[in-house]
Coordinates of C-alpha atoms and ligand atoms in Angstrom, one line a residue:
M1 CA -85.8 162.1 -43.7
K2 CA -86.5 158.4 -43.6
T3 CA -90.1 157.3 -43.5
I4 CA -91.5 155.2 -40.7
D5 CA -91.7 152.2 -43.2
E6 CA -88.0 152.6 -44.1
I7 CA -87.0 152.6 -40.4
R8 CA -89.2 149.6 -39.7
S9 CA -87.6 147.5 -42.5
E10 CA -84.2 148.6 -41.2
I11 CA -85.1 147.3 -37.8
E12 CA -86.4 144.1 -39.2
S13 CA -83.4 143.3 -41.4
F14 CA -80.8 144.4 -38.7
Q15 CA -78.4 141.4 -38.0
V16 CA -77.1 141.2 -34.4
E17 CA -74.3 138.6 -33.9
N18 CA -72.3 140.0 -31.0
A19 CA -72.3 142.6 -28.2
E20 CA -71.0 145.3 -30.5
N21 CA -73.8 144.8 -33.0
L22 CA -76.2 145.0 -30.2
E23 CA -74.8 148.3 -29.0
Q24 CA -75.0 149.7 -32.6
F25 CA -78.6 148.7 -32.7
R26 CA -79.3 150.4 -29.5
L27 CA -77.6 153.6 -30.6
Q28 CA -79.3 153.6 -33.9
F29 CA -82.9 152.9 -32.8
L30 CA -83.2 153.5 -29.1
S31 CA -80.9 156.2 -27.9
K32 CA -81.8 159.9 -27.4
K33 CA -80.2 160.7 -30.7
S34 CA -81.9 158.0 -32.7
E35 CA -84.1 158.6 -35.7
I36 CA -87.1 157.4 -33.8
Q37 CA -86.5 160.0 -31.1
S38 CA -86.3 162.8 -33.8
L39 CA -89.6 161.5 -35.2
F40 CA -91.1 162.1 -31.7
G41 CA -89.5 165.6 -31.9
Q42 CA -91.6 166.4 -35.0
L43 CA -94.8 165.8 -33.2
K44 CA -94.9 169.3 -31.7
N45 CA -94.8 170.9 -35.1
M46 CA -97.8 168.9 -36.3
A47 CA -101.4 169.8 -36.7
Q48 CA -103.4 168.7 -33.8
E49 CA -105.5 166.2 -35.9
D50 CA -102.4 164.4 -37.3
R51 CA -100.6 164.2 -34.0
K52 CA -102.5 161.3 -32.5
E53 CA -102.1 159.0 -35.6
F54 CA -98.5 159.9 -36.2
G55 CA -97.7 159.5 -32.5
Q56 CA -99.2 156.0 -32.4
L57 CA -97.1 154.9 -35.4
V58 CA -93.9 156.2 -33.9
N59 CA -94.8 154.6 -30.6
D60 CA -95.3 151.2 -32.4
L61 CA -92.0 151.7 -34.1
R62 CA -90.2 152.3 -30.9
D63 CA -91.9 149.2 -29.3
L64 CA -90.8 147.1 -32.3
A65 CA -87.2 148.3 -31.8
Q66 CA -87.4 147.7 -28.1
N67 CA -88.7 144.1 -28.6
H68 CA -86.0 143.3 -31.2
Y69 CA -83.4 144.7 -28.8
N70 CA -84.6 142.6 -25.9
G71 CA -84.7 139.5 -28.1
F72 CA -81.1 140.0 -29.4
K73 CA -79.9 140.8 -25.9
S74 CA -81.1 137.6 -24.3
V75 CA -79.6 135.5 -27.2
I76 CA -76.2 137.2 -26.8
E77 CA -76.2 136.9 -23.0
A78 CA -77.1 133.2 -23.2
A79 CA -74.3 132.7 -25.7
A80 CA -71.8 134.5 -23.4
D81 CA -73.0 132.4 -20.4
K82 CA -72.5 129.2 -22.4
K83 CA -69.1 130.2 -23.4
T84 CA -67.9 130.5 -19.8
T85 CA -69.8 127.6 -18.2
L86 CA -70.5 125.0 -20.9
I87 CA -67.8 125.3 -23.5
P88 CA -64.5 125.5 -21.6
D89 CA -61.3 126.3 -23.5
I90 CA -60.4 122.8 -24.7
T91 CA -56.8 123.8 -25.4
R92 CA -56.2 124.7 -21.7
P93 CA -53.8 122.3 -19.9
A94 CA -55.8 119.9 -17.6
T95 CA -55.9 120.6 -13.9
Q96 CA -54.1 118.0 -11.9
Q97 CA -56.4 115.8 -9.9
S98 CA -54.5 114.7 -6.8
V99 CA -55.3 111.0 -6.1
G100 CA -54.8 110.0 -2.5
S101 CA -52.6 107.1 -1.5
M102 CA -53.4 104.3 1.0
H103 CA -51.7 104.3 4.3
P104 CA -48.7 101.8 4.3
I105 CA -50.2 100.0 7.3
S106 CA -53.5 99.4 5.3
I107 CA -51.5 98.3 2.3
M108 CA -49.7 95.7 4.4
M109 CA -52.8 94.6 6.2
N110 CA -54.6 94.0 2.9
E111 CA -51.6 92.1 1.5
V112 CA -51.4 89.8 4.5
R113 CA -55.1 89.2 4.4
R114 CA -55.0 88.4 0.7
I115 CA -52.3 85.8 1.2
F116 CA -54.2 84.0 3.9
E117 CA -57.5 84.3 2.2
D118 CA -56.0 82.6 -0.9
I119 CA -55.5 79.5 1.2
G120 CA -58.9 79.4 2.8
F121 CA -58.7 81.7 5.9
S122 CA -61.4 84.2 6.3
A123 CA -61.1 87.5 8.2
V124 CA -63.1 88.3 11.3
E125 CA -63.2 91.6 13.1
G126 CA -64.3 92.7 16.5
P127 CA -64.2 95.3 19.3
D128 CA -61.1 97.3 20.4
I129 CA -62.6 97.6 23.8
E130 CA -62.7 94.2 25.4
D131 CA -63.2 92.3 28.7
D132 CA -60.7 90.4 30.7
W133 CA -62.1 87.0 29.7
H134 CA -61.6 87.4 25.9
V135 CA -58.1 89.0 26.2
F136 CA -56.6 87.0 29.1
T137 CA -58.6 84.5 31.1
A138 CA -59.9 82.3 28.2
L139 CA -56.4 82.4 26.8
N140 CA -54.9 80.7 29.8
F141 CA -53.2 83.7 31.3
A142 CA -52.4 83.0 35.0
E143 CA -54.0 85.4 37.5
E144 CA -50.6 87.1 38.2
H145 CA -49.4 87.2 34.6
P146 CA -47.5 90.5 34.1
A147 CA -49.5 91.3 30.9
R148 CA -52.5 91.9 33.0
D149 CA -50.6 94.5 34.9
M150 CA -51.5 98.2 34.5
Q151 CA -47.9 98.7 33.2
D152 CA -48.9 96.8 30.0
T153 CA -52.6 97.1 29.6
F154 CA -54.8 100.2 29.2
F155 CA -57.8 99.8 31.5
I156 CA -60.9 101.9 30.9
E157 CA -61.4 104.2 33.9
L158 CA -59.3 101.7 36.0
H159 CA -62.1 99.2 35.8
P160 CA -60.3 95.8 36.0
D161 CA -62.7 94.1 33.5
V162 CA -62.9 96.7 30.7
L163 CA -59.7 97.2 28.7
L164 CA -58.2 97.9 25.3
R165 CA -57.2 94.7 23.7
T166 CA -53.5 94.0 23.8
H167 CA -53.7 91.5 21.0
T168 CA -56.4 90.3 18.5
S169 CA -56.2 86.8 20.0
S170 CA -59.5 87.9 21.7
L171 CA -61.1 87.4 18.3
Q172 CA -59.9 83.8 18.2
V173 CA -61.7 83.3 21.5
R174 CA -64.8 84.9 20.1
T175 CA -64.7 82.8 17.0
M176 CA -64.2 79.5 18.9
E177 CA -67.0 80.3 21.3
K178 CA -69.4 80.7 18.4
Q179 CA -68.2 78.1 16.0
Q180 CA -67.1 74.4 16.1
P181 CA -64.1 73.2 14.0
P182 CA -63.0 73.3 11.3
I183 CA -62.0 76.9 11.9
R184 CA -59.7 78.8 9.7
V185 CA -59.7 82.6 10.5
I186 CA -57.4 85.6 10.5
C187 CA -58.0 88.5 12.8
P188 CA -56.7 91.8 11.6
G189 CA -57.0 94.8 14.0
R190 CA -55.6 97.6 16.1
V191 CA -54.1 96.7 19.5
F192 CA -52.9 98.8 22.5
R193 CA -50.1 98.4 25.0
N194 CA -49.1 100.7 27.7
E195 CA -45.5 101.1 26.4
A196 CA -43.1 104.0 26.0
I197 CA -43.0 105.3 22.4
T198 CA -39.7 104.8 20.7
S199 CA -38.4 104.3 17.2
R200 CA -39.1 100.6 17.5
A201 CA -42.2 100.5 19.7
H202 CA -45.6 102.3 19.9
C203 CA -48.5 102.1 22.3
I204 CA -50.9 101.5 19.3
F205 CA -50.0 99.1 16.6
H206 CA -51.7 96.5 14.3
Q207 CA -51.7 92.8 14.2
V208 CA -53.0 90.0 12.0
E209 CA -53.5 86.9 14.1
G210 CA -54.5 83.5 12.6
L211 CA -56.1 80.4 13.9
Y212 CA -56.6 77.0 12.4
V213 CA -58.4 74.3 14.4
A214 CA -59.5 70.9 13.0
E215 CA -58.7 67.2 13.4
N216 CA -55.1 66.2 13.3
V217 CA -53.6 69.7 12.8
S218 CA -49.8 69.4 13.5
F219 CA -46.8 71.6 14.1
A220 CA -45.6 70.7 10.6
D221 CA -48.9 72.1 9.1
M222 CA -48.1 75.4 10.9
K223 CA -44.6 75.5 9.7
Q224 CA -45.5 74.9 6.1
T225 CA -48.3 77.5 6.3
L226 CA -46.0 80.1 7.7
L227 CA -43.3 79.3 5.1
Y228 CA -45.8 79.7 2.3
F229 CA -46.8 83.1 3.8
A230 CA -43.2 84.3 4.1
Q231 CA -42.4 83.3 0.5
R232 CA -45.4 85.1 -0.9
M233 CA -44.6 88.2 1.2
F234 CA -40.8 88.4 0.7
G235 CA -40.1 86.2 -2.3
D236 CA -39.1 82.6 -2.9
E237 CA -35.5 83.1 -1.6
V238 CA -36.6 84.0 1.9
R239 CA -35.8 81.5 4.7
I240 CA -37.6 81.1 8.0
R241 CA -36.5 79.8 11.4
L242 CA -38.5 78.9 14.4
R243 CA -37.1 79.6 17.9
P244 CA -38.7 78.1 21.0
S245 CA -40.7 80.6 23.0
Y246 CA -43.5 81.0 25.5
F247 CA -47.1 82.2 25.3
P248 CA -49.8 81.2 27.8
F249 CA -52.2 80.2 25.1
T250 CA -49.9 77.9 23.0
E251 CA -47.9 74.8 23.8
P252 CA -45.3 74.4 22.3
S253 CA -44.7 78.0 21.3
A254 CA -42.2 79.6 18.9
E255 CA -41.1 82.8 17.4
M256 CA -40.5 83.0 13.7
D257 CA -37.7 84.9 12.1
V258 CA -37.2 85.6 8.4
S259 CA -33.9 86.1 6.7
C260 CA -33.2 89.8 6.5
N261 CA -34.3 91.1 3.1
I262 CA -32.2 94.2 3.4
C263 CA -28.7 92.6 3.7
G264 CA -29.7 89.2 2.4
G265 CA -28.4 87.6 5.7
A266 CA -25.0 89.2 5.6
G267 CA -25.8 91.5 8.6
C268 CA -27.1 95.1 8.9
N269 CA -28.7 97.5 11.3
L270 CA -32.2 96.3 10.8
C271 CA -31.4 92.7 11.7
K272 CA -28.9 93.8 14.3
H273 CA -26.2 92.0 12.4
T274 CA -27.7 88.6 12.9
G275 CA -29.2 88.2 9.4
W276 CA -32.6 87.4 10.9
V277 CA -35.7 89.5 11.7
E278 CA -38.5 88.3 14.0
I279 CA -41.9 88.8 12.5
L280 CA -44.4 86.7 14.4
G281 CA -45.2 84.5 17.4
C282 CA -46.9 81.1 16.9
G283 CA -47.6 77.8 18.5
M284 CA -50.1 74.9 18.9
V285 CA -53.2 76.1 20.7
D286 CA -53.1 75.0 24.3
P287 CA -55.8 72.4 25.1
N288 CA -57.0 74.6 28.0
V289 CA -57.8 77.3 25.6
L290 CA -59.9 74.9 23.4
E291 CA -61.8 73.7 26.4
N292 CA -62.4 77.3 27.7
C293 CA -64.1 78.0 24.4
G294 CA -66.2 74.8 24.4
I295 CA -64.1 72.8 21.9
D296 CA -63.2 69.1 22.6
S297 CA -59.4 69.1 23.0
T298 CA -59.2 65.3 22.7
K299 CA -60.7 65.5 19.2
Y300 CA -59.3 68.7 17.8
S301 CA -56.0 70.4 17.7
G302 CA -54.9 73.7 16.1
F303 CA -52.2 76.2 15.6
A304 CA -52.2 80.0 16.0
F305 CA -49.9 82.8 15.1
G306 CA -49.8 86.6 15.4
L307 CA -47.8 89.0 13.5
G308 CA -47.1 92.7 14.0
I309 CA -48.0 94.7 10.9
E310 CA -45.7 97.7 11.7
R311 CA -42.6 95.5 11.9
M312 CA -43.4 93.8 8.6
T313 CA -44.1 97.2 7.0
M314 CA -40.8 98.5 8.2
L315 CA -39.1 95.5 6.8
K316 CA -40.8 95.6 3.5
Y317 CA -40.5 99.4 2.9
R318 CA -37.2 99.8 4.7
T319 CA -38.2 102.5 7.2
N320 CA -36.3 102.7 10.4
D321 CA -38.8 104.6 12.7
I322 CA -42.3 103.2 13.7
R323 CA -43.5 106.7 14.6
L324 CA -43.6 107.7 10.9
Y325 CA -46.7 105.5 10.6
F326 CA -48.7 107.6 13.2
E327 CA -47.6 111.1 12.3
N328 CA -49.6 111.6 9.1
D329 CA -46.8 113.5 7.5
L330 CA -47.9 113.8 3.9
R331 CA -44.3 113.9 2.6
F332 CA -44.0 110.3 4.0
L333 CA -47.4 109.0 3.1
Q334 CA -47.3 110.3 -0.5
Q335 CA -44.4 108.0 -1.2
F336 CA -46.8 105.0 -1.0
K337 CA -48.9 106.1 -4.1
A338 CA -47.4 103.5 -6.3
A339 CA -48.1 100.7 -3.8
T340 CA -51.8 101.7 -3.4
R341 CA -54.1 99.1 -4.8
Ligands
LIG401 N1 -50.9 87.1 20.8 C1 -49.5 87.1 20.6 C2 -49.0 88.5 20.8 O1 -49.7 89.5 20.7 C3 -49.0 86.6 19.3 C4 -49.4 85.1 19.2 C5 -50.5 84.7 18.6 C6 -48.5 84.1 19.6 C7 -50.9 83.4 18.5 C8 -48.8 82.8 19.5 C9 -50.0 82.4 18.9 O2 -47.8 88.8 20.9

């Protein structure tokens, strides 16, 4: 039989590197069939006076083995933990991170903003819920103008003075009330009209409106600004045309078409075979509007324009149904990843 000293030195020189070694150690020194246990078995055959001393030595030996075992075990467990949590398998294929895309309407809003900001316009934002003054009265709408009608405007709880803005021209009023010319702002935002939803119209849509007021601002300035915008948006080959129109807040007023970028002017469904697509309304700010906002109309003049973002987006991305922009169908939205900036 091995002596206590021999077993002690075996314990002390035992190398444990993995879970298997650990189990061998346990079987050899701590199990019921271990050599240490059989030493305990010898106790009962011993003389009474030797028992105490021998028993103490075997006890110490067993404590030594137990301590070593505990030490080895915690090292091996920590290593196993590390393996799973800290050192992943570096040869494993990477998990795909899905990067979202911007909504096409946001992409277009940002693009329009950027173009105008480059020539000195700054963006202002304001409330969706407005009052009659900022949406209609200050903008020279006659008392009986049909736009004020409940058929066109969403009123809040039928209160005639609280409504959802039908255009962001309300922000032009808010700007002019606060600030004297020169004024050069664009007003991006969501607008609401009580209209039936079809492939070409929706009751919610987005606008970017613009306003420039200073001394000696002319119709020619407006035309040149809008041509610059159209060329940056659709390319240098694009042509524009202005058709006479009417808005209560501008005089003279016009609507602007761009040459159809789908058929290049030859005629297609989008341009209804005319070669032209209307993208905005514009005009010289009516002197009444300037005066309503506290600006001297004998000293200053200005132009304003408002464009519908959905229409522009449909033109740019060649989609034929405005409802796609409001349905949040991922199959549609994911196609705009490449355009997200
Ligand atoms: N506010 C008009 C609209 O919503 C657009 C517009 C703005 C027209 C400024 C002329 C001048 O249709």
